[in-house]
XYZ file of C-alpha atoms in Angstrom:
278
model
C 48.210 157.193 130.920
C 48.735 153.118 131.113
C 46.034 150.878 129.012
C 45.360 154.417 127.062
C 45.457 154.720 123.393
C 48.978 154.908 121.772
C 50.065 157.079 119.379
C 49.637 156.176 116.125
C 52.300 156.611 113.422
C 51.484 158.532 109.836
C 50.328 156.143 107.534
C 53.144 155.292 104.926
C 53.077 157.047 101.757
C 52.053 154.395 98.861
C 54.623 154.772 95.660
C 53.174 155.247 92.802
C 52.983 152.991 89.847
C 55.216 154.845 87.831
C 58.074 154.676 90.170
C 57.333 151.267 90.846
C 57.269 150.123 87.313
C 61.226 150.703 86.774
C 61.879 148.264 89.407
C 59.152 145.980 88.441
C 60.894 145.391 84.804
C 64.685 145.061 86.267
C 63.599 142.069 88.272
C 61.528 140.639 84.742
C 64.614 141.324 82.808
C 66.892 139.339 85.190
C 64.459 136.647 85.696
C 64.324 136.550 82.115
C 68.055 136.588 81.608
C 68.384 133.833 84.296
C 65.837 131.552 82.783
C 67.561 132.350 79.197
C 71.046 131.408 80.389
C 69.935 128.623 82.420
C 66.770 127.094 82.135
C 64.845 127.865 78.739
C 65.641 129.997 75.413
C 63.367 130.155 72.534
C 64.507 129.630 68.888
C 63.074 130.496 65.575
C 63.132 128.482 62.832
C 65.175 130.020 59.857
C 65.025 127.153 57.283
C 62.882 124.243 55.513
C 65.426 122.015 56.538
C 63.126 120.179 59.367
C 60.223 120.075 57.782
C 57.621 118.461 58.528
C 58.291 118.585 62.133
C 59.084 122.154 61.982
C 57.825 124.690 59.817
C 59.827 127.862 58.763
C 59.193 130.917 61.478
C 57.970 128.352 64.072
C 59.332 129.099 67.638
C 60.495 126.632 69.776
C 61.657 126.371 73.274
C 65.059 124.725 74.093
C 66.529 122.773 77.247
C 69.398 124.538 79.056
C 69.009 122.859 82.123
C 69.795 119.466 82.052
C 73.118 119.816 80.004
C 74.146 121.881 83.456
C 73.731 118.311 85.101
C 75.800 116.479 82.121
C 73.196 115.437 80.508
C 73.922 114.892 76.748
C 72.078 114.679 73.289
C 70.083 110.860 72.784
C 68.895 109.399 69.623
C 65.753 111.076 68.180
C 66.337 114.489 69.965
C 65.742 117.469 68.306
C 68.626 119.794 69.644
C 70.071 123.249 68.452
C 74.000 123.598 68.118
C 76.248 126.543 67.640
C 77.744 126.133 63.969
C 80.745 123.460 64.216
C 82.380 125.637 61.173
C 81.301 126.655 57.961
C 78.176 124.550 57.811
C 75.778 127.701 57.864
C 78.951 129.409 55.066
C 78.273 133.028 54.266
C 74.967 133.817 55.976
C 73.735 137.721 54.458
C 72.773 140.306 57.389
C 69.341 141.923 56.179
C 68.984 145.625 57.167
C 66.047 146.093 58.924
C 67.018 149.472 60.075
C 67.968 150.590 63.987
C 64.976 150.392 65.364
C 64.097 146.802 64.279
C 67.392 145.829 65.048
C 67.797 147.646 68.379
C 64.068 145.772 69.137
C 65.290 142.116 68.297
C 68.811 142.772 70.489
C 66.574 143.191 73.618
C 64.492 140.615 72.778
C 67.465 138.095 72.337
C 69.165 139.473 75.116
C 66.328 138.128 77.350
C 66.021 135.247 75.273
C 62.225 135.999 73.627
C 63.752 136.286 69.955
C 67.525 134.425 68.332
C 70.211 136.708 68.463
C 70.887 137.893 64.340
C 74.873 137.230 65.815
C 74.879 134.003 66.860
C 74.891 130.861 64.055
C 73.019 128.244 65.234
C 71.178 125.083 63.519
C 68.499 122.453 64.401
C 68.349 119.060 62.992
C 67.323 115.539 64.728
C 70.427 113.695 66.466
C 70.444 110.356 64.938
C 73.316 108.575 66.276
C 75.453 109.228 69.443
C 79.009 108.624 70.631
C 80.596 105.077 69.794
C 77.523 104.206 67.076
C 77.885 103.026 64.086
C 75.994 104.674 61.294
C 75.113 103.907 57.734
C 72.699 104.579 54.626
C 73.063 102.979 50.991
C 71.117 104.448 48.690
C 67.502 102.911 48.253
C 67.696 101.771 51.993
C 66.924 102.823 55.489
C 69.425 105.234 57.803
C 71.100 102.121 59.946
C 72.378 102.793 63.490
C 74.708 99.691 65.145
C 73.037 97.087 62.435
C 69.074 98.269 63.191
C 67.383 99.630 60.431
C 65.300 102.873 61.604
C 62.000 103.663 60.190
C 61.121 107.449 60.165
C 57.715 108.495 59.666
C 58.964 112.151 60.502
C 60.709 112.375 57.107
C 59.298 114.845 54.871
C 56.901 113.455 52.430
C 58.096 112.383 49.013
C 61.538 111.941 50.925
C 64.116 109.115 50.903
C 66.362 108.453 53.571
C 69.324 109.212 51.898
C 69.131 108.442 47.823
C 70.662 112.340 47.175
C 74.032 111.716 49.804
C 74.798 107.659 50.793
C 77.220 107.749 53.758
C 79.265 105.807 55.737
C 79.775 103.337 57.645
C 81.042 105.895 59.933
C 81.773 105.279 63.216
C 80.835 108.198 65.964
C 83.738 109.013 68.010
C 82.999 109.834 71.782
C 81.474 112.879 72.816
C 80.074 113.802 68.861
C 76.752 113.218 67.545
C 75.534 112.520 63.743
C 72.770 114.705 62.861
C 70.459 114.939 59.994
C 67.394 117.149 58.935
C 63.566 115.605 58.763
C 63.695 117.387 54.811
C 66.331 115.190 53.920
C 66.506 116.618 50.327
C 66.689 120.326 51.789
C 69.081 119.636 54.588
C 72.750 120.339 54.562
C 73.232 118.084 57.570
C 76.072 115.479 58.757
C 76.215 114.059 55.188
C 77.534 116.854 53.789
C 80.086 117.776 56.013
C 82.410 114.929 56.314
C 85.468 116.806 55.598
C 85.167 118.092 59.116
C 85.093 115.032 61.811
C 83.516 113.059 59.739
C 80.423 115.221 59.842
C 80.107 114.908 63.398
C 79.312 117.430 65.991
C 81.010 117.754 69.549
C 78.364 117.869 72.246
C 79.690 121.007 73.772
C 78.225 123.002 70.888
C 74.976 121.835 71.406
C 72.852 124.278 73.049
C 70.322 122.066 74.071
C 67.036 119.667 73.379
C 64.094 121.347 71.159
C 61.227 120.081 73.340
C 58.110 122.303 72.362
C 56.771 124.200 69.239
C 55.256 127.107 71.407
C 54.261 129.691 68.430
C 51.676 129.947 66.645
C 49.522 128.851 68.941
C 47.732 126.629 66.402
C 51.029 124.783 65.939
C 51.356 123.978 69.653
C 52.836 120.470 69.506
C 55.492 118.743 72.103
C 58.770 117.284 70.214
C 58.796 113.448 71.986
C 61.884 110.766 70.688
C 60.305 108.699 67.815
C 59.854 104.891 68.762
C 62.024 103.572 65.937
C 65.101 105.202 68.181
C 63.489 102.822 71.222
C 64.149 99.203 69.378
C 65.712 96.416 71.478
C 69.494 96.072 70.231
C 69.781 99.909 68.741
C 72.270 100.703 72.002
C 73.908 97.775 72.005
C 77.109 98.180 70.246
C 77.555 101.104 72.614
C 77.102 98.714 75.845
C 78.962 95.943 74.550
C 82.663 98.211 75.449
C 81.780 98.214 79.080
C 80.429 94.522 78.896
C 83.806 93.616 76.833
C 86.219 95.187 79.392
C 84.393 93.382 82.421
C 84.997 90.178 80.679
C 88.349 90.839 79.968
C 89.152 91.851 83.523
C 87.242 88.618 85.163
C 88.586 86.289 82.605
C 92.260 85.836 84.498
C 90.344 85.406 88.082
C 87.782 82.803 86.772
C 90.954 80.625 84.776
C 93.187 81.006 88.258
C 89.815 80.018 90.451
C 89.301 76.877 88.156
C 93.097 75.732 88.188
C 92.580 75.682 92.233
C 89.773 73.743 92.293
C 91.263 71.244 89.650
C 94.488 71.169 91.927
C 92.435 70.357 95.029
C 90.498 67.546 93.573
C 93.502 65.883 92.108
C 94.916 65.905 95.788
C 91.945 64.688 97.055
C 91.406 61.481 94.668
C 95.443 60.459 95.764
C 94.704 60.881 98.947
C 91.218 58.518 99.176
C 92.826 55.215 98.512
C 95.393 55.537 101.303
C 92.375 56.838 104.016
C 90.744 53.985 102.320
C 93.669 51.189 103.196
C 94.309 52.434 106.590
C 90.190 51.684 107.460
C 90.418 48.379 106.441
């Protein structure tokens, strides 16, 4: 009958929580894997080489997104990178039992723990491609002629007294890295037999931007102000300028010769015109 009450369908049966749980877990794992692969990954600090900026056992979050857009490591950043070859030496594997190993593998798969198989290091970028870096005993680290003021160095350490180096010209596409705990860091200084101690930017996983754990250690990892001093990047910037100057010089000389020739021609013709006007 028109206008009468219509038939009501049977109410849908709501799935139980336990039936929904596997779907939620799969979605959560997929999102975590996506974040780990393209956005952010957690790393645990295994040594004292970055004290006091980072302590052994700290968990840092590493930005993996910006390198996908062509961003390269900059001076002063703390970066995680794959072992360029022999930096870590022979690492001993600890027998923690099958259960603990299974948990670590599961957590590392989604980015909540570092993988036991991966060989990664964390250091501070001191110089980038095109820079010249050096350090003499009793002096400071010098980049492109500018000495660095390094308040982040571990108290009591010197910039490089135990291992002076340079000057070293960092090739394009590579970086020179050092630990903040200079007396306890086998960094670029100790691997100059391989690419002068420099690391390829292709080996860089990303920039560590925050200490996320433990809670009482939470802090960001900004670039120290010494890397913003005027003229620090001047040497690297000179190359494009020099190329531009070299290309412009012939044009300027050619134009100058034309102007001189034109002025001569006008000066030679001017007396004739004056005589005719008289």
